[in-house]
Coordinates of C-alpha atoms in Angstrom, one line a residue:
X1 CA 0.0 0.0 0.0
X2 CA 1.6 3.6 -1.5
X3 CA 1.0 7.0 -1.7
X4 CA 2.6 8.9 -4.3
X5 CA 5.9 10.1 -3.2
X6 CA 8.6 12.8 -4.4
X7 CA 10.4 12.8 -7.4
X8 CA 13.6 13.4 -5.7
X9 CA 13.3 10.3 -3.9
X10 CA 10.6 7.8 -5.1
X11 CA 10.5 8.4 -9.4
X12 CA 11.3 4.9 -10.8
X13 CA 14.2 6.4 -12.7
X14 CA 16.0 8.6 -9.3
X15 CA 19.7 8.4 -9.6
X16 CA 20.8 5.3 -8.0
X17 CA 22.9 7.5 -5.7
X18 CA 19.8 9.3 -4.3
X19 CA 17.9 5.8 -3.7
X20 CA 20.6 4.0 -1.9
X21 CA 22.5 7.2 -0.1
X22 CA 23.5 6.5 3.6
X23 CA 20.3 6.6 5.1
X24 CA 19.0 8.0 9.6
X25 CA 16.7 6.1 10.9
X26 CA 13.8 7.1 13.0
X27 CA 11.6 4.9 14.7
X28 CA 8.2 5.6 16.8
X29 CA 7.4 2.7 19.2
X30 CA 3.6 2.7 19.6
X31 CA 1.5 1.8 16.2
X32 CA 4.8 1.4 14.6
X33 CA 7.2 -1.1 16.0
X34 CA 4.4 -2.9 18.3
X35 CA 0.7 -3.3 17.4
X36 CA -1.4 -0.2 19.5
X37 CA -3.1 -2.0 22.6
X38 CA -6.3 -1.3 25.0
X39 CA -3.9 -0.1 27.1
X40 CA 0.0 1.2 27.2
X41 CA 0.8 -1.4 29.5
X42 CA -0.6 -4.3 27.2
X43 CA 2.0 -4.1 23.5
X44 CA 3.9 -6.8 23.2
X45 CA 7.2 -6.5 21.4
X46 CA 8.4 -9.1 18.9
X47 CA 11.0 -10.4 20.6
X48 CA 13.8 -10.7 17.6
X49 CA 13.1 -6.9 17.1
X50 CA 15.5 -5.4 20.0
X51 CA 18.5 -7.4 18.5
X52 CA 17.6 -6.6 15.1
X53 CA 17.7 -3.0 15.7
X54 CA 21.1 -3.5 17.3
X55 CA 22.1 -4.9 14.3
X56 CA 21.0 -2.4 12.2
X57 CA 22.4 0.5 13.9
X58 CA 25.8 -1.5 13.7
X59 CA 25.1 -1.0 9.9
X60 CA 24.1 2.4 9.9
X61 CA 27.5 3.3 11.9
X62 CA 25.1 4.8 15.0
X63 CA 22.8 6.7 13.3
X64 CA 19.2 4.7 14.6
X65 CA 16.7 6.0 17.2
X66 CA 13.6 6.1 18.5
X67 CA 11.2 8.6 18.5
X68 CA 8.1 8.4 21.1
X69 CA 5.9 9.4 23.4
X70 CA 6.9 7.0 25.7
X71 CA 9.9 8.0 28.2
X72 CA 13.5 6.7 27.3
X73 CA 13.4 4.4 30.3
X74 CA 10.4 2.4 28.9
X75 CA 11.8 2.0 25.8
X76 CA 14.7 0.5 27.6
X77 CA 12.7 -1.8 29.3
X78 CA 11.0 -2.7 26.4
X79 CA 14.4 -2.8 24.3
X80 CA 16.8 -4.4 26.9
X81 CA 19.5 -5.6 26.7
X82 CA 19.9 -2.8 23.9
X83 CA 20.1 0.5 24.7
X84 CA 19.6 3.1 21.4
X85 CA 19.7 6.9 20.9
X86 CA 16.2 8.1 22.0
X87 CA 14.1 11.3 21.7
X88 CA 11.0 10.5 24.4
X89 CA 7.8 12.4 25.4
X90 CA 7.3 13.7 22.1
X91 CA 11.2 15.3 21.8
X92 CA 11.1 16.6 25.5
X93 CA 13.3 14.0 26.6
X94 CA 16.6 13.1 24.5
X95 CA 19.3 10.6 24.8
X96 CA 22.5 10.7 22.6
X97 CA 25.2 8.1 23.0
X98 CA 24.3 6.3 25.9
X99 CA 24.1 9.2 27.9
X100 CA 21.0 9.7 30.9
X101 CA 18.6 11.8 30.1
X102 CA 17.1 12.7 33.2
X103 CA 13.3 13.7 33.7
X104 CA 12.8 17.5 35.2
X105 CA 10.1 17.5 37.8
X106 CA 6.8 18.6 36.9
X107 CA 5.2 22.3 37.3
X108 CA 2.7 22.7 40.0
X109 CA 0.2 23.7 36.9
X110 CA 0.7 19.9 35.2
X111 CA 0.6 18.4 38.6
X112 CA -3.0 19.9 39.2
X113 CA -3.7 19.0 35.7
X114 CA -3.1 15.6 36.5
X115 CA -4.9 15.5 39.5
X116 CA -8.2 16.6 37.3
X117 CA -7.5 13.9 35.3
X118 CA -7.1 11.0 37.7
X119 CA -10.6 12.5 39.1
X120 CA -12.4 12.1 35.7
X121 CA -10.7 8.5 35.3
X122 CA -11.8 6.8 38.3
X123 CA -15.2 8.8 37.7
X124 CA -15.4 6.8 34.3
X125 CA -14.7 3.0 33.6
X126 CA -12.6 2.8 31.1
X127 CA -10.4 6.1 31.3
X128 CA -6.6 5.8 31.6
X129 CA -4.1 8.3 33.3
X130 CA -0.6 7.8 31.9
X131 CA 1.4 9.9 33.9
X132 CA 5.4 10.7 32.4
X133 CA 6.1 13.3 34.7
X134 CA 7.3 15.8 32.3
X135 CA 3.5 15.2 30.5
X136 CA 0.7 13.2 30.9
X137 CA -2.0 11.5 28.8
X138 CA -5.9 10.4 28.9
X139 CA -6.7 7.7 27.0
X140 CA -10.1 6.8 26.4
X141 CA -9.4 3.9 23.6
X142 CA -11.6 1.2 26.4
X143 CA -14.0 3.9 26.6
X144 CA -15.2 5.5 23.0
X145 CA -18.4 6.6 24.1
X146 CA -16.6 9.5 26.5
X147 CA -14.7 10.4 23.2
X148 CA -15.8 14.0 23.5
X149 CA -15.8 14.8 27.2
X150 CA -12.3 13.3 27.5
X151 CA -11.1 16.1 24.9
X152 CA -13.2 18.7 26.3
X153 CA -11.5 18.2 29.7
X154 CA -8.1 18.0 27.9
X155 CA -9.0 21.2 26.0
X156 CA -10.0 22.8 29.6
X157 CA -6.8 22.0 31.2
X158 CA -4.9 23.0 28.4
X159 CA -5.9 26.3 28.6
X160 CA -5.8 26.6 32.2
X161 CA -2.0 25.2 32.2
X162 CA -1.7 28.0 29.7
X163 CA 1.6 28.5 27.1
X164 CA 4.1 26.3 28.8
X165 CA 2.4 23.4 27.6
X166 CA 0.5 22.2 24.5
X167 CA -2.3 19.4 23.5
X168 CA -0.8 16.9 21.5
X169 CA -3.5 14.3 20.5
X170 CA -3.8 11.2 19.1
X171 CA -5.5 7.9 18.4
X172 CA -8.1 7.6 21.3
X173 CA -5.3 9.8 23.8
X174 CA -4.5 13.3 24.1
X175 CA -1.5 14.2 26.1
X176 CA -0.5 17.4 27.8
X177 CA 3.1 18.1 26.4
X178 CA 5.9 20.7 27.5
X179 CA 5.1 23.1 24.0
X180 CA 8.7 23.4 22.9
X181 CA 9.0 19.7 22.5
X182 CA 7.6 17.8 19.2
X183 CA 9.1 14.9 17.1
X184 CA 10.4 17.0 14.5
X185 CA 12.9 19.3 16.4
X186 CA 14.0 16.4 18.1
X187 CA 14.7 14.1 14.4
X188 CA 16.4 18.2 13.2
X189 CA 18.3 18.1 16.2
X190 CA 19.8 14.5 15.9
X191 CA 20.6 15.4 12.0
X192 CA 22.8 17.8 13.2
X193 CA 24.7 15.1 15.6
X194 CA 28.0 13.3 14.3
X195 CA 26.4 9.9 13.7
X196 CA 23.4 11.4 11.9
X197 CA 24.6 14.5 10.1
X198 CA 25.2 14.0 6.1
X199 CA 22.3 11.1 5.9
X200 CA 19.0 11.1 4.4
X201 CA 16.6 10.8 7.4
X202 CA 13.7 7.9 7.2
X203 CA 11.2 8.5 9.9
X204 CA 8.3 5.6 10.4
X205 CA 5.4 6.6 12.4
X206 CA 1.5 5.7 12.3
X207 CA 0.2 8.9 14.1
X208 CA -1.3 12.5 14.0
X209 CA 1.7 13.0 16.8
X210 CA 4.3 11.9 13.9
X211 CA 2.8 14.4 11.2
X212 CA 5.6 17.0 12.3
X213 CA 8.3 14.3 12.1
X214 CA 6.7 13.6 8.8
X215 CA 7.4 17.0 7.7
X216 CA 10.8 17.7 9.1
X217 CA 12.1 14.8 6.9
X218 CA 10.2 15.5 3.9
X219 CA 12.0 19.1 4.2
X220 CA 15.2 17.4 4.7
X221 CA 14.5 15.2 1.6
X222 CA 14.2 12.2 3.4
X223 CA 11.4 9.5 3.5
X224 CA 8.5 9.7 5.4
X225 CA 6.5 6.4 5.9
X226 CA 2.8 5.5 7.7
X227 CA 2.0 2.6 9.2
X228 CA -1.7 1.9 8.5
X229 CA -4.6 4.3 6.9
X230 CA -5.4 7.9 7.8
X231 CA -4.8 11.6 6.1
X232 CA -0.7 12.1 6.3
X233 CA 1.8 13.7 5.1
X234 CA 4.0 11.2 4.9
X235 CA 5.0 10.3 1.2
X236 CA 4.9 6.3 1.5
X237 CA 2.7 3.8 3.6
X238 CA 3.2 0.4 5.0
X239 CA 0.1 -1.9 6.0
X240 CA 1.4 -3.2 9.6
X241 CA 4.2 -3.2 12.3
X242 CA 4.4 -6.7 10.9
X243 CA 5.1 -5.0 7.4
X244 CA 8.1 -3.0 9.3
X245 CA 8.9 -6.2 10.9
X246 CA 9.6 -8.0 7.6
X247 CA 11.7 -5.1 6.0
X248 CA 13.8 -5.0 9.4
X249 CA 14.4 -8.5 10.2
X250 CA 15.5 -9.5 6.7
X251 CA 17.8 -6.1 6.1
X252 CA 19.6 -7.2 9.4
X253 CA 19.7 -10.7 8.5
X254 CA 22.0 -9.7 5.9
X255 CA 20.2 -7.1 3.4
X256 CA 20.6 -3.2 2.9
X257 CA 19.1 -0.6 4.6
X258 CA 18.7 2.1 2.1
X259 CA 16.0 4.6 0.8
X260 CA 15.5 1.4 -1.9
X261 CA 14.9 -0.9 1.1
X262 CA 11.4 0.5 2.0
X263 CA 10.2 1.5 -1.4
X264 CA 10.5 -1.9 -2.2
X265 CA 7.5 -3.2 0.0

């Protein structure tokens, strides 16, 4: 499943150069490398993706990372024994080289935010609180009927909370977010680190929180990919994680990892 892409980096005839330059990758977590689940607590990683990704990174010289909501130490947890460069909570949060990237405590405005939102969750079967610290998200994916009263509280708090922060939503979840921090400053920043810098950037994401990711790339003339259906601006789609899974596994099994490697699916 495609969407039309670029000339400069999908036409059938591109210089061979441009399709198979060094490539960056990017990699949400959520939607992308594991299926989304009822809850954050129930994905389930395949287990041969971890060590594939080390591999892969080996390939790339360094320049692999995720990009997620989720905090750098859950993806560790998720990822260990492997440790990779990381850009959590939506870019607020960014680990280069191994280093810690430590959480700053959060503002007496998100901590009453997050009060109002525990209140509305045990008021409501069905809502979940995922609290990050530096932000924190409603999820309302086991509770579609409060759809709209979930955003209007979000959209409340938002407001109250003021500039500092900004609503970042999503499929069935919104999430309060420090408002300097987004996916695509944190994929520009890394560009500009040794490892990265000089590479065509491929970022794979599956939702409206990866559309500025999407867009940072596509400026950089890199490739954006989807997983799954919904408007983008990403210039290619894949069906699945399993999709990602197969391109992956096999290009660490021995293949290339190139612009060519996901045009190919």
């Amino acid at each position: 499943m495609s969407q039309a892409l670029s000339p400069e980096i999908a036409e059938p005839h591109a210089p061979a150069a441009v399709r198979t330059a060094p490539i960056a990758l990017f990699l949400d977590f959520d939607g992308t490398l594991v299926e989304i689940a009822p809850s954050p607590e129930d994905v389930h990683l395949d287990r041969r993706v971890p060590g594939a990704l080390d591999a892969l990174r080996q390939r790339l010289d360094g320049a692999l990372a995720l990009v997620s909501g989720r905090p750098v130490a859950l993806l560790d947890e998720m990822m260990a024994p492997y440790r990779f460069d990381a850009a959590g909570l939506h870019g607020a949060q960014i680990r280069l080289g191994g280093a810690e990237a430590p959480l700053a405590a959060p503002s007496e405005a998100l901590r009453t935010a997050t009060r109002a939102m525990v209140r509305f969750a045990n008021s409501n079967i069905g809502i979940l609180v995922e609290d990050k610290r530096q932000s924190v998200a409603l999820h309302w994916r086991l509770a579609p009927a409060l759809a709209d009263e979930a955003m209007a509280l979000m959209e409340r708090l938002a407001a109250e909370i003021g500039p500092s922060m900004r609503l970042q939503r999503g499929k069935a979840v919104a999430e309060l977010v420090p408002a300097n921090a987004s996916k695509g400053g944190a994929i520009a920043w890394l560009m500009q680190q040794e490892a990265y810098a000089g590479r065509r950037p491929v970022f794979i994401g599956d939702d409206i929180t990866d559309e500025d990711g999407f867009a940072t790339v596509n400026a950089a003339a890199g490739l954006s990919i989807r997983i799954g259906e919904g408007e983008s601006c990403a210039r290619h789609r894949l069906a699945s994680p399993t999709a990602l899974h197969r391109i992956l596994l096999a290009a660490a099994d021995g293949g290339e990892l190139t612009l060519e490697t996901f045009l190919q699916d």
